[in-house]
Tab-separated table of N, CA and C in Angstrom:
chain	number	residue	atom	x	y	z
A	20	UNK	N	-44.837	-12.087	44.731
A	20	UNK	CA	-44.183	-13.188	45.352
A	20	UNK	C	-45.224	-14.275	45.557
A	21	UNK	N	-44.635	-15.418	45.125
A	21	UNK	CA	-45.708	-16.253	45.082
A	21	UNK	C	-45.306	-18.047	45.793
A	22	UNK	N	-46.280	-18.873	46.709
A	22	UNK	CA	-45.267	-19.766	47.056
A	22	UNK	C	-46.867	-20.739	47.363
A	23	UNK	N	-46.855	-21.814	46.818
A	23	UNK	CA	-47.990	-22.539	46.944
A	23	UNK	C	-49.118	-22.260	46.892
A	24	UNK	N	-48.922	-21.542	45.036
A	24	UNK	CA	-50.613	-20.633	44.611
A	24	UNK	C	-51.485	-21.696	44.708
A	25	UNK	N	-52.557	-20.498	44.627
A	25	UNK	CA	-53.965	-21.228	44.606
A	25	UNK	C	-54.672	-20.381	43.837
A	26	UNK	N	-55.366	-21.341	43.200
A	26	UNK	CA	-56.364	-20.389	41.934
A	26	UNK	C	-57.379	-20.290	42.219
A	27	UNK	N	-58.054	-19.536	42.425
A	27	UNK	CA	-58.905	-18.352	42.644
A	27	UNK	C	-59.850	-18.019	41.296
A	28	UNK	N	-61.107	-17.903	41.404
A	28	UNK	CA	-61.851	-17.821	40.117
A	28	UNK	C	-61.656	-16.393	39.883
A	29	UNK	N	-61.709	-15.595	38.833
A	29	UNK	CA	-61.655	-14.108	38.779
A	29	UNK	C	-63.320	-14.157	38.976
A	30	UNK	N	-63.137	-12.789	39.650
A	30	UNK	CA	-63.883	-12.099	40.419
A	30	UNK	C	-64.197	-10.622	39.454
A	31	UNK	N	-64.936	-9.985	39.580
A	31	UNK	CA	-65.707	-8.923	39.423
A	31	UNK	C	-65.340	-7.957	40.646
A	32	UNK	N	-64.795	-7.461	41.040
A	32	UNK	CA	-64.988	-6.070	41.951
A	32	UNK	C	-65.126	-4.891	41.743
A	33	UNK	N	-66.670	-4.449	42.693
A	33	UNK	CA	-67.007	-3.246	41.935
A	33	UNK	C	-66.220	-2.352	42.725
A	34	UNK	N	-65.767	-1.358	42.613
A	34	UNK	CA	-65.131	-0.128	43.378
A	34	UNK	C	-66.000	0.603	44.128
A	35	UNK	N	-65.677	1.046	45.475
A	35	UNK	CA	-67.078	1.829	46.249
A	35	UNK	C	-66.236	2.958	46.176
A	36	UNK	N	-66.964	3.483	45.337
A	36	UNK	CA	-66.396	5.406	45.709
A	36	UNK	C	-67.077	5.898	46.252
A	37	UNK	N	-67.210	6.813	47.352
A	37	UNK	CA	-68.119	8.505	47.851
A	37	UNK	C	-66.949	9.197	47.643
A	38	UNK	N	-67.907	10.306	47.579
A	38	UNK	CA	-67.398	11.962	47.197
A	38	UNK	C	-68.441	12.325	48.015
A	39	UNK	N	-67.683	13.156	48.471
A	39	UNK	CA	-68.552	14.602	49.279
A	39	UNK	C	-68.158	15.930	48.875
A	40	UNK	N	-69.088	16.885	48.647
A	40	UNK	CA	-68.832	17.675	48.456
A	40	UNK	C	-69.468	19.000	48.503
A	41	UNK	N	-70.120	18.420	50.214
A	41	UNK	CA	-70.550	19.656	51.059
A	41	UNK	C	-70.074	19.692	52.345
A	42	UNK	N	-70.566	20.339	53.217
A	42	UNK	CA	-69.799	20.088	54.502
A	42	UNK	C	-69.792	19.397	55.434
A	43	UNK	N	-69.496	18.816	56.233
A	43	UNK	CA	-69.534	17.554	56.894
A	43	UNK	C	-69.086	18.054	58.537
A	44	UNK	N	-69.106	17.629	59.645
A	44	UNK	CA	-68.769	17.362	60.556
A	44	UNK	C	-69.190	16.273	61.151
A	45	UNK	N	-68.437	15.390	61.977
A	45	UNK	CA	-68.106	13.845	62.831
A	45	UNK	C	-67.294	13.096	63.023
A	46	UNK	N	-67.461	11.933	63.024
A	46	UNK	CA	-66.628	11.139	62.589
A	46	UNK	C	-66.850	9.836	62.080
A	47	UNK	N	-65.786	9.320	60.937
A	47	UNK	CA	-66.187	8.733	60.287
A	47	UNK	C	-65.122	7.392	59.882
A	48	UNK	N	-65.487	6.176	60.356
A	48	UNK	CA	-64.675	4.947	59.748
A	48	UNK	C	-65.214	3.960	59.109
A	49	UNK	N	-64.671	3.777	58.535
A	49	UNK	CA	-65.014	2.157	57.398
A	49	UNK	C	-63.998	1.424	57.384
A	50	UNK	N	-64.753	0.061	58.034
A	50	UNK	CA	-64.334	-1.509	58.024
A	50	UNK	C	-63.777	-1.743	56.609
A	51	UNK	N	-64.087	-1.328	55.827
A	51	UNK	CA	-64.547	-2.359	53.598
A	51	UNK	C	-63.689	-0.956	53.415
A	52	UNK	N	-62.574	-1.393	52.397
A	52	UNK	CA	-61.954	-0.070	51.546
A	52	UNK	C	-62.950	0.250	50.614
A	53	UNK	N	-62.691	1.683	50.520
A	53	UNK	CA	-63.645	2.317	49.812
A	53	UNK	C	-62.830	3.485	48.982
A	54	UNK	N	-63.021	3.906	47.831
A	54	UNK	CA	-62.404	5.271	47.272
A	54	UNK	C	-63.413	6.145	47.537
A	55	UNK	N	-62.489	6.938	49.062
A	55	UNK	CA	-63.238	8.363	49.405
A	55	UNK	C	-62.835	9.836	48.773
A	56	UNK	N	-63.500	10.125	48.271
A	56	UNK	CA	-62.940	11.984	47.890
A	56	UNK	C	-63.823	12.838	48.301
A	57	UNK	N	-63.019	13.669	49.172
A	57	UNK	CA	-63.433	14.520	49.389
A	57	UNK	C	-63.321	15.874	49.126
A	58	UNK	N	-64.257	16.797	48.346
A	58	UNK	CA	-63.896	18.312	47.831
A	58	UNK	C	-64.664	19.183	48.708
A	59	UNK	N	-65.199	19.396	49.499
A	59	UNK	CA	-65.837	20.104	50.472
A	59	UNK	C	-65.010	20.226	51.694
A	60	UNK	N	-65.824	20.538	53.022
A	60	UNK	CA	-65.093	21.286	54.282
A	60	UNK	C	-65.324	20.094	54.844
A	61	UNK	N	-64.617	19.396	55.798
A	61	UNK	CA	-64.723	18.122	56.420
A	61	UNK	C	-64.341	18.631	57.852
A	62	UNK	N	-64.941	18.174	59.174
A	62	UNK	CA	-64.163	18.806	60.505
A	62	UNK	C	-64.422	17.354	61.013
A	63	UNK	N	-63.223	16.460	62.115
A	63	UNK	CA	-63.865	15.591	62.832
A	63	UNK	C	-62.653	14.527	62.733
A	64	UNK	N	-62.686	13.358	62.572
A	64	UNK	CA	-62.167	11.821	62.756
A	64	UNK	C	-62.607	11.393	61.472
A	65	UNK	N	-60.924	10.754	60.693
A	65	UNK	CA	-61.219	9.942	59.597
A	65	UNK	C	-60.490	8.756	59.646
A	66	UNK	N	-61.044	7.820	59.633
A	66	UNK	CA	-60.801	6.335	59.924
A	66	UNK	C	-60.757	5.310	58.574
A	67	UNK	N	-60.214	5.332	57.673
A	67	UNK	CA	-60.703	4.752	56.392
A	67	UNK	C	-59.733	3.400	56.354
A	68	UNK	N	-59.757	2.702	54.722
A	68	UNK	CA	-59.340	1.666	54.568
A	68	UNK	C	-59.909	1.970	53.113
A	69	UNK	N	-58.236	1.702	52.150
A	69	UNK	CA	-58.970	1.975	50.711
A	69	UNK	C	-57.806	3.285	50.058
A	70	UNK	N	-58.462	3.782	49.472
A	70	UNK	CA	-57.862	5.390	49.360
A	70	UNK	C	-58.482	6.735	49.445
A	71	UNK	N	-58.066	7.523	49.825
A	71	UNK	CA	-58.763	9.172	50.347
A	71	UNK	C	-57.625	10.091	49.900
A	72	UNK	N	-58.591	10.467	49.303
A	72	UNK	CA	-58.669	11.724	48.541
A	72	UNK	C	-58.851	13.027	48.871
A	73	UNK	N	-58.069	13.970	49.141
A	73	UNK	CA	-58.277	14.731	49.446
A	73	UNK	C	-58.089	16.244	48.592
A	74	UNK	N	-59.160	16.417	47.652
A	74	UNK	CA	-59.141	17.698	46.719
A	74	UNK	C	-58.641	18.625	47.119
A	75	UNK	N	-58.112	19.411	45.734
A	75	UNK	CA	-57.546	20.766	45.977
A	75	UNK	C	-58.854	21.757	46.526
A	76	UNK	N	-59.518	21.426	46.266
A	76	UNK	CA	-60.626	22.695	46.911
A	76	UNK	C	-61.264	21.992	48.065
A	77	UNK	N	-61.053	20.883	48.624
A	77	UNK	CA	-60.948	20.884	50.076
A	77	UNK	C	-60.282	21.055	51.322
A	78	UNK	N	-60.769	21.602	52.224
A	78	UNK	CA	-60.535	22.042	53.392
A	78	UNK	C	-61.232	20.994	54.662
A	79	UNK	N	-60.097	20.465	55.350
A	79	UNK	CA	-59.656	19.381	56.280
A	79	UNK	C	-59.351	19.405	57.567
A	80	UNK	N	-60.120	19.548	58.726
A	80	UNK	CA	-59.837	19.876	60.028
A	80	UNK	C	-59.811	18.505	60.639
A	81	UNK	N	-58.922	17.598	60.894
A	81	UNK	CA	-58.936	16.061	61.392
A	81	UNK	C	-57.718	15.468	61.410
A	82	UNK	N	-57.854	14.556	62.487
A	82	UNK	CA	-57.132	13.510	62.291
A	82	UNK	C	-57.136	12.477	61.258
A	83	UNK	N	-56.211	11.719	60.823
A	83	UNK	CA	-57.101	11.036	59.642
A	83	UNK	C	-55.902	9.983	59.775
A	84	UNK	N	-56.433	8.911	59.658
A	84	UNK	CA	-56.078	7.518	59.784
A	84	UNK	C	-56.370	6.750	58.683
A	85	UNK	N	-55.498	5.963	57.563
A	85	UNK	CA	-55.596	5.649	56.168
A	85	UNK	C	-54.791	4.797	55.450
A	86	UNK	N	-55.153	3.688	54.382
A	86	UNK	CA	-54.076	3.202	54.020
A	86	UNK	C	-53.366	4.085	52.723
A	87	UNK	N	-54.179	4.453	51.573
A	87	UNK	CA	-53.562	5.433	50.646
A	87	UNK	C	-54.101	6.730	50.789
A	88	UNK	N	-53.447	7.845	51.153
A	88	UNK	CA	-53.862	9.114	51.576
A	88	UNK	C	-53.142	9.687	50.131
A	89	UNK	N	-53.981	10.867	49.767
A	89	UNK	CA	-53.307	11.555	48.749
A	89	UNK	C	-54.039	13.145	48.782
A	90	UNK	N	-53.387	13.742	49.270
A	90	UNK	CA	-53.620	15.286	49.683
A	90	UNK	C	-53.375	16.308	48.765
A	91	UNK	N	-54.402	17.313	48.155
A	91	UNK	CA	-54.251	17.926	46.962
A	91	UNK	C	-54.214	19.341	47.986
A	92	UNK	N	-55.572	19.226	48.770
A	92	UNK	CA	-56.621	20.322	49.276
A	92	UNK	C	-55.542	20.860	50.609
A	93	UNK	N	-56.556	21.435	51.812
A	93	UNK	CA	-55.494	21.824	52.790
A	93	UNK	C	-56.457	21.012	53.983
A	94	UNK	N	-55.166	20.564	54.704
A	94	UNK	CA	-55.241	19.834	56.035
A	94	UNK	C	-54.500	20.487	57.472
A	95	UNK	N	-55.293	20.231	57.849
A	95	UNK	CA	-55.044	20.582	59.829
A	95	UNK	C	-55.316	19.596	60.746
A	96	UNK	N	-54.154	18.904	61.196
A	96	UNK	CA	-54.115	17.784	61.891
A	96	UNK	C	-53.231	16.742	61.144
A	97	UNK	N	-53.613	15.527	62.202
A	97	UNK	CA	-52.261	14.807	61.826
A	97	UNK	C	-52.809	13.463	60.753
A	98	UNK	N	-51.970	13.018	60.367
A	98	UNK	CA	-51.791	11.985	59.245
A	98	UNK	C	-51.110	10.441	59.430
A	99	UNK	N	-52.425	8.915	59.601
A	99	UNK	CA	-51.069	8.341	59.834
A	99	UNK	C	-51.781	7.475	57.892
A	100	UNK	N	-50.852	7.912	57.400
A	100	UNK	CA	-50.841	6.458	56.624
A	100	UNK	C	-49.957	5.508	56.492
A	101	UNK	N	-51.160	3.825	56.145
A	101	UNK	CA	-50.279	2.641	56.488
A	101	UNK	C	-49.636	2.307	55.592
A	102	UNK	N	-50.238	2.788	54.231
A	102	UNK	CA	-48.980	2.387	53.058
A	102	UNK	C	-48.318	3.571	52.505
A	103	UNK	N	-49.185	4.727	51.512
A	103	UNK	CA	-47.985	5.780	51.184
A	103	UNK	C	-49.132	7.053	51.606
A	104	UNK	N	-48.213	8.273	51.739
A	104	UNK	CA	-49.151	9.527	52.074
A	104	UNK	C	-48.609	10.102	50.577
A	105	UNK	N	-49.072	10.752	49.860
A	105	UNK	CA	-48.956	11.961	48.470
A	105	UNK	C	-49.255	13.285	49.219
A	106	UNK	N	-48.439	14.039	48.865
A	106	UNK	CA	-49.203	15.630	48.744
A	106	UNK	C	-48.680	16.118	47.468
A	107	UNK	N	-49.897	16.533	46.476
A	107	UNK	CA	-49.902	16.943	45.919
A	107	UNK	C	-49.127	18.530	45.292
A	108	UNK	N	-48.973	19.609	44.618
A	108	UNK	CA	-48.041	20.399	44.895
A	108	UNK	C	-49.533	21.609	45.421
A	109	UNK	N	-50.512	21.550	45.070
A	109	UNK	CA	-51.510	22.673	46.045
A	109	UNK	C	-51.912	22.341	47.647
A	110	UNK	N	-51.134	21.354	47.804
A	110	UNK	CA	-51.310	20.427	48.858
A	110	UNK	C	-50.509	21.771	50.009
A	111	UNK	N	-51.616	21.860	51.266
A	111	UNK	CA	-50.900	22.298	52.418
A	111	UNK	C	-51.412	21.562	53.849
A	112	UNK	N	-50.272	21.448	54.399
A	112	UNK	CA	-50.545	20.039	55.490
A	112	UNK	C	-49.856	20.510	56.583
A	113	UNK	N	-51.009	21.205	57.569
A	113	UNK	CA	-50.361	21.396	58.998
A	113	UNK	C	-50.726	20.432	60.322
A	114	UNK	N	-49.386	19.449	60.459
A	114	UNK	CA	-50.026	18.529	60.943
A	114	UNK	C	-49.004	17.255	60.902
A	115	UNK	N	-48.683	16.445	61.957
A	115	UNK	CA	-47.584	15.264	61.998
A	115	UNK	C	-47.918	14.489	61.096
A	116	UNK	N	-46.844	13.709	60.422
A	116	UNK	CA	-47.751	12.591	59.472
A	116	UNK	C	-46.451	11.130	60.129
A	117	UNK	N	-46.972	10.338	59.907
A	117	UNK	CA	-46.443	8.737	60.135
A	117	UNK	C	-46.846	7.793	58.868
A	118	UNK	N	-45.878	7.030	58.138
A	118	UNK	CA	-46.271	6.724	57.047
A	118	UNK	C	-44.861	6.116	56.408
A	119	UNK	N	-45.086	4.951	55.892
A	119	UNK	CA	-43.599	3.951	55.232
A	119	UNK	C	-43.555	4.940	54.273
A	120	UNK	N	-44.020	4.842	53.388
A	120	UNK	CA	-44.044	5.554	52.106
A	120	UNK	C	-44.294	7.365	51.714
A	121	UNK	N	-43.295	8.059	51.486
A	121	UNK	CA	-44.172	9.449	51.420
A	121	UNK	C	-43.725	10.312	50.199
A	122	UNK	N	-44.394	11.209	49.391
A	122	UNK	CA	-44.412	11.351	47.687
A	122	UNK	C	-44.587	13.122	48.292
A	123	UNK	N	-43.870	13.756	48.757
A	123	UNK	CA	-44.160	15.363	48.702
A	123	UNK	C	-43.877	15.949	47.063
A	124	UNK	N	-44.950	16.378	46.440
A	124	UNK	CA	-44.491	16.982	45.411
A	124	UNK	C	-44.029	18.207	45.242
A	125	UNK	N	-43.210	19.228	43.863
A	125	UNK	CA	-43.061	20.551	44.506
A	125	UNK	C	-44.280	21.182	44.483
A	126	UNK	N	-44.124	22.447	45.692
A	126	UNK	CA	-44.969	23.329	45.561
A	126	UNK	C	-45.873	22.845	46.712
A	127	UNK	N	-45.527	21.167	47.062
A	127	UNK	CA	-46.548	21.529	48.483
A	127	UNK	C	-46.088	21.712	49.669
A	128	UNK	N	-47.043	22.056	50.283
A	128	UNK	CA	-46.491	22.839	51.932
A	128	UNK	C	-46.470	22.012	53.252
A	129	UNK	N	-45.612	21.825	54.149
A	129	UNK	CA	-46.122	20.943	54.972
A	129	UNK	C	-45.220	21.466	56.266
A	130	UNK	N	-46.020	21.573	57.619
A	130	UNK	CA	-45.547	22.368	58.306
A	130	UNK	C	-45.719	20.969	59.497
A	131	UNK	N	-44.573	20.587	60.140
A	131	UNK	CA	-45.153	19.237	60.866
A	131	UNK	C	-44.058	18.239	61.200
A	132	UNK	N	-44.147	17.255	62.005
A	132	UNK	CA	-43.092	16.467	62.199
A	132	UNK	C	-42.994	14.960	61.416
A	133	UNK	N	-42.845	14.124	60.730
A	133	UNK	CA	-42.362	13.274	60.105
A	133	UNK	C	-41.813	12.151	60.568
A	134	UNK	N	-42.474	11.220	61.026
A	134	UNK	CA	-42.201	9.903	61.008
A	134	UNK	C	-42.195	8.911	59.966
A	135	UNK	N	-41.236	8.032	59.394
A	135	UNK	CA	-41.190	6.996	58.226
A	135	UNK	C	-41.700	5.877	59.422
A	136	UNK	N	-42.290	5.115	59.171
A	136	UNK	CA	-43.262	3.814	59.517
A	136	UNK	C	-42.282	2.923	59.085
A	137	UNK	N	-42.246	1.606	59.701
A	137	UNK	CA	-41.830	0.443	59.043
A	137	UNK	C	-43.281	-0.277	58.289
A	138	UNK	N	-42.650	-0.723	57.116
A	138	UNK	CA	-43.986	-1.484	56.547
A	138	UNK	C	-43.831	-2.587	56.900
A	139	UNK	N	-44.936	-2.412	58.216
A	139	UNK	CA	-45.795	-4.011	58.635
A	139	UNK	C	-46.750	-4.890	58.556
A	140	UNK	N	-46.570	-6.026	58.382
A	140	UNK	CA	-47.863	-6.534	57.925
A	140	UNK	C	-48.362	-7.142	58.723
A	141	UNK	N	-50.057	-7.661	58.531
A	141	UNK	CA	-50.605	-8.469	59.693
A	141	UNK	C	-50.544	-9.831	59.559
A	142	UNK	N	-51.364	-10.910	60.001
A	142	UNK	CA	-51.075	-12.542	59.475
A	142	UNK	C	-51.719	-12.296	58.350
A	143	UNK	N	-52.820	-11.707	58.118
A	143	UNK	CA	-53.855	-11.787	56.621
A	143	UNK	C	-52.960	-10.902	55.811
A	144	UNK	N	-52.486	-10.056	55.852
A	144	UNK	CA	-51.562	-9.438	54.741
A	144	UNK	C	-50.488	-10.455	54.092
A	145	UNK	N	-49.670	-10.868	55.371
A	145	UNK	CA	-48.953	-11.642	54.680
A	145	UNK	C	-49.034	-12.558	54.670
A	146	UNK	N	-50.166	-13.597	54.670
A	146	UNK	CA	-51.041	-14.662	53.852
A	146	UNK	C	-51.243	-14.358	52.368
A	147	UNK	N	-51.540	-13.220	52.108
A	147	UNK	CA	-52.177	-12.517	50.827
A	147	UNK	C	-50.725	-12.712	50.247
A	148	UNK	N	-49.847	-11.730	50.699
A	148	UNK	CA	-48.432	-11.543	50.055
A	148	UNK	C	-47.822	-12.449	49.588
A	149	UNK	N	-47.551	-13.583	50.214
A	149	UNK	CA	-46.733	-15.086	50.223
A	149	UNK	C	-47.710	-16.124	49.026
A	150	UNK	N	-48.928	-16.202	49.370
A	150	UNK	CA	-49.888	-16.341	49.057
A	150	UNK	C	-49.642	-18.018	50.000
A	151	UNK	N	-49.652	-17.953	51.203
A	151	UNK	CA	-49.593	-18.987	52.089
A	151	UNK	C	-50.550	-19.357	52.967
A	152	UNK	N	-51.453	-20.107	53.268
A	152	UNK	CA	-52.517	-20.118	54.300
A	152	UNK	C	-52.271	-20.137	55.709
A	153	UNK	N	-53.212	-19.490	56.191
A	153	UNK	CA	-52.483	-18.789	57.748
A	153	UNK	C	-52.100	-19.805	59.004
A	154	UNK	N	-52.979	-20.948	58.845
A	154	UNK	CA	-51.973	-21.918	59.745
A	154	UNK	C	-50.768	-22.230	59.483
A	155	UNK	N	-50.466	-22.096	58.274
A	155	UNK	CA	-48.926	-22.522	58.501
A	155	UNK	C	-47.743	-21.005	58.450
A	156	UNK	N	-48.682	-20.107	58.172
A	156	UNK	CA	-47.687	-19.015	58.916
A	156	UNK	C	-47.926	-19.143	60.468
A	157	UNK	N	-48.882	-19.324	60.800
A	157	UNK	CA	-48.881	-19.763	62.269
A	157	UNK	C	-47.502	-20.438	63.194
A	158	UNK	N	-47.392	-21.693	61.839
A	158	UNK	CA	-46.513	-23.097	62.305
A	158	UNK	C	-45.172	-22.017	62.101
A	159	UNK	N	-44.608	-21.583	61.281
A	159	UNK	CA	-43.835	-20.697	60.841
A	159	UNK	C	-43.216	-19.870	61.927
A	160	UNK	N	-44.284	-19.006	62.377
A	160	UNK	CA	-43.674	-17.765	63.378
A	160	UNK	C	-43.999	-18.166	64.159
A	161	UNK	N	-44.255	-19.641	64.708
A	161	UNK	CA	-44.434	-20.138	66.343
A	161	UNK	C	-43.352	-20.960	66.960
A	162	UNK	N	-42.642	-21.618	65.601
A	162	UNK	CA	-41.300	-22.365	65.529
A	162	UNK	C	-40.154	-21.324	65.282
A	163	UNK	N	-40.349	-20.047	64.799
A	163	UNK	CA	-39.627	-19.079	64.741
A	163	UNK	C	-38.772	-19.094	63.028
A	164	UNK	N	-39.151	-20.129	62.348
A	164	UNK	CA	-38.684	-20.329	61.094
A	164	UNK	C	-38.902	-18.932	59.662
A	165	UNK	N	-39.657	-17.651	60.967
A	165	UNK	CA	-40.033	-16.970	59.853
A	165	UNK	C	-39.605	-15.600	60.492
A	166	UNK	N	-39.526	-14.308	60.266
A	166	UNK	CA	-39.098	-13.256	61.320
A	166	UNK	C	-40.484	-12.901	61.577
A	167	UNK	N	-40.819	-13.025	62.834
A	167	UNK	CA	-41.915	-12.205	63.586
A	167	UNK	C	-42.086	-11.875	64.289
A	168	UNK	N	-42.934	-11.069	64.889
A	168	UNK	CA	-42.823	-10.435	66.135
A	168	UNK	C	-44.200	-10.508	66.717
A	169	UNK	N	-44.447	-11.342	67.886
A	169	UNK	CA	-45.585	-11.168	68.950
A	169	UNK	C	-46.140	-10.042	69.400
A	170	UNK	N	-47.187	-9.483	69.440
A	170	UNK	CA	-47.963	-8.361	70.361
A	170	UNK	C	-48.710	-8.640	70.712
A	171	UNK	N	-48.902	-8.655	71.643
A	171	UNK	CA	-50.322	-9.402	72.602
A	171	UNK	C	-50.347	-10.650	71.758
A	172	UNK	N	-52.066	-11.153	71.589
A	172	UNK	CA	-52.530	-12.066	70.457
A	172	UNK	C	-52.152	-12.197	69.000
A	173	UNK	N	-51.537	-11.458	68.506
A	173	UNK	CA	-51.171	-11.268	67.118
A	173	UNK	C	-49.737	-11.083	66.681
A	174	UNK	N	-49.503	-11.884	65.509
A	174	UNK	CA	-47.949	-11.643	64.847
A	174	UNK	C	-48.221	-10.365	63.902
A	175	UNK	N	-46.910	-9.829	63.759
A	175	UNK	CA	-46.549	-8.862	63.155
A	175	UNK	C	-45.231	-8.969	62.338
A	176	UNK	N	-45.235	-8.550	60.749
A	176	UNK	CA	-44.210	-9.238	60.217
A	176	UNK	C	-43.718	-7.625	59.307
A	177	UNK	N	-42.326	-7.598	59.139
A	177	UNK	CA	-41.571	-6.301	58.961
A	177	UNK	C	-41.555	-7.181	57.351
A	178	UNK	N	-41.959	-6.146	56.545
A	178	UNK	CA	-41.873	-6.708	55.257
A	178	UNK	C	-40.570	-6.674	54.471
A	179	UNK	N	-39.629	-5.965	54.690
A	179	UNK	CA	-38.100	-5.673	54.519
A	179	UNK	C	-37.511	-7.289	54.804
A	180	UNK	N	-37.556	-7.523	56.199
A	180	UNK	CA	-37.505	-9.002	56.575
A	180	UNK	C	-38.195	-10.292	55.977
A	181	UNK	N	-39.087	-10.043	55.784
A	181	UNK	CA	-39.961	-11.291	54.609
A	181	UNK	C	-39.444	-11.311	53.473
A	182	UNK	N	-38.819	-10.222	53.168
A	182	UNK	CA	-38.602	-10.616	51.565
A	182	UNK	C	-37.012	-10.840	51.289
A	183	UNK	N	-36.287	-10.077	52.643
A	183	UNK	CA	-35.061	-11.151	53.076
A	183	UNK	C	-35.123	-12.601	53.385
A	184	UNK	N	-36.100	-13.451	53.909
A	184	UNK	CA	-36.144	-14.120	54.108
A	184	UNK	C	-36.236	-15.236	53.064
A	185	UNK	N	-37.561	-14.800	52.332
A	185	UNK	CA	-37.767	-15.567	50.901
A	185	UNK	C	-36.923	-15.554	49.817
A	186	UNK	N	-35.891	-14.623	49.892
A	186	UNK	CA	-34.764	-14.401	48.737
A	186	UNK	C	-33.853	-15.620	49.180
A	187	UNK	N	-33.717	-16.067	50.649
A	187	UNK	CA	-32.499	-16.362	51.153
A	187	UNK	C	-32.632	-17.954	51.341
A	188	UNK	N	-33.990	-18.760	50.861
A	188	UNK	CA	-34.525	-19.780	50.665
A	188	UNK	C	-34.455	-20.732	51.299
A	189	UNK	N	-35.076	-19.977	52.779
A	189	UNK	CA	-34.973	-20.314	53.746
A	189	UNK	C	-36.922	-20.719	54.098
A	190	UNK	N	-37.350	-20.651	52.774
A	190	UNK	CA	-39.100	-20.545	53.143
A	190	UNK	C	-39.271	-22.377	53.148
A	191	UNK	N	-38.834	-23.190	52.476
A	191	UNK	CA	-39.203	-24.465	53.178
A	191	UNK	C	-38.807	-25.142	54.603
C-alpha cells in the first residue's frame, strides 16, 4: 500500500544472524532485528526483534517475546509473538502463546492456552505501511480522520481498520 512515495536509494542490508549452539542461561534482548537460531539448551528471558528460530534439537526453558517465532525444537513457557508464531510438526510447546498470526503444523504438540492478537501497529509501522510521514499521521489521528487509538503518549492503529479505511477513500 502505497500513498505519497518517496524514493529511497537501495540500500545493501546485511542480515545479522547468531546461532547458538551450546548452552546458555539469562536473559537476553535485542533493540536491531536479528536472525536468531537457536539449536542448543537455552534457560531464561527472550526478548528479540527479527526472527527466532527455534531448532528441532533445541530445548527451551523461557519466556520468549518476538516478532517471527518459528518453533521446530521443544519449549516450556509462554510465547508472545507480534506478527506470526510457526510450530513446526517436531515442534512441542508447553506454554500460552499470544500472537495475530499462528501456522501449527501436523504432528506438532502444543499443550497451552491461545490467544489470537489483533495486528497492531505503532506510528513508525504505520508510517512504513502507508508510506506517510509521521506528522501527518499525527494530524490524522489527532483530528480523528484516521482510526486510532490513544495509550498514554502513543497512537495505536488496528491494521484490519487501516486498510478499511484506505479502501474506502477516505485517506485525503
Amino acid at each position: 500500500m502505497a500513498f505519497n512515495r518517496k524514493e529511497h536509494p537501495k540500500e545493501i542490508v546485511e542480515e545479522k544472524v547468531i546461532e547458538i549452539n551450546a548452552h546458555m542461561e539469562g536473559s537476553m534482548t535485542f533493540t536491531d532485528p536479528v536472525n536468531l537460531k537457536i539449536h542448543g539448551r537455552y534457560t531464561g528471558k527472550l526478548d528479540t526483534r527479527g526472527t527466532l528460530t527455534i531448532g528441532s534439537s533445541a530445548q527451551v526453558e523461557a519466556n520468549i517475546i518476538g516478532e517471527n517465532v518459528i518453533v521446530a525444537g521443544k519449549v516450556k513457557g509462554n510465547i508472545i509473538a507480534k506478527r506470526m508464531l510457526v510450530m513446526m510438526p517436531s515442534a512441542v510447546l508447553h506454554g500460552d502463546i499470544s500472537t495475530p498470526k499462528l501456522n501449527i503444523v501436523e504432528g506438532a504438540i502444543f499443550q497451552g492456552r491461545c490467544h489470537m492478537l489483533e495486528d497492531v501497529l505503532t506510528i513508525d509501522d504505520l508510517a512504513q505501511y502507508l508510506e506517510i510521514e509521521i506528522p501527518a499521521i499525527l494530524e490524522l489521528a489527532s483530528t480523528g480522520k484516521i482510526p486510532a487509538m490513544k495509550e498514554g503518549d502513543s497512537w495505536k492503529f488496528e491494521r484490519a481498520q487501516i486498510d478499511q479505511w484506505a479502501s474506502s477513500g477516505k485517506v485525503r
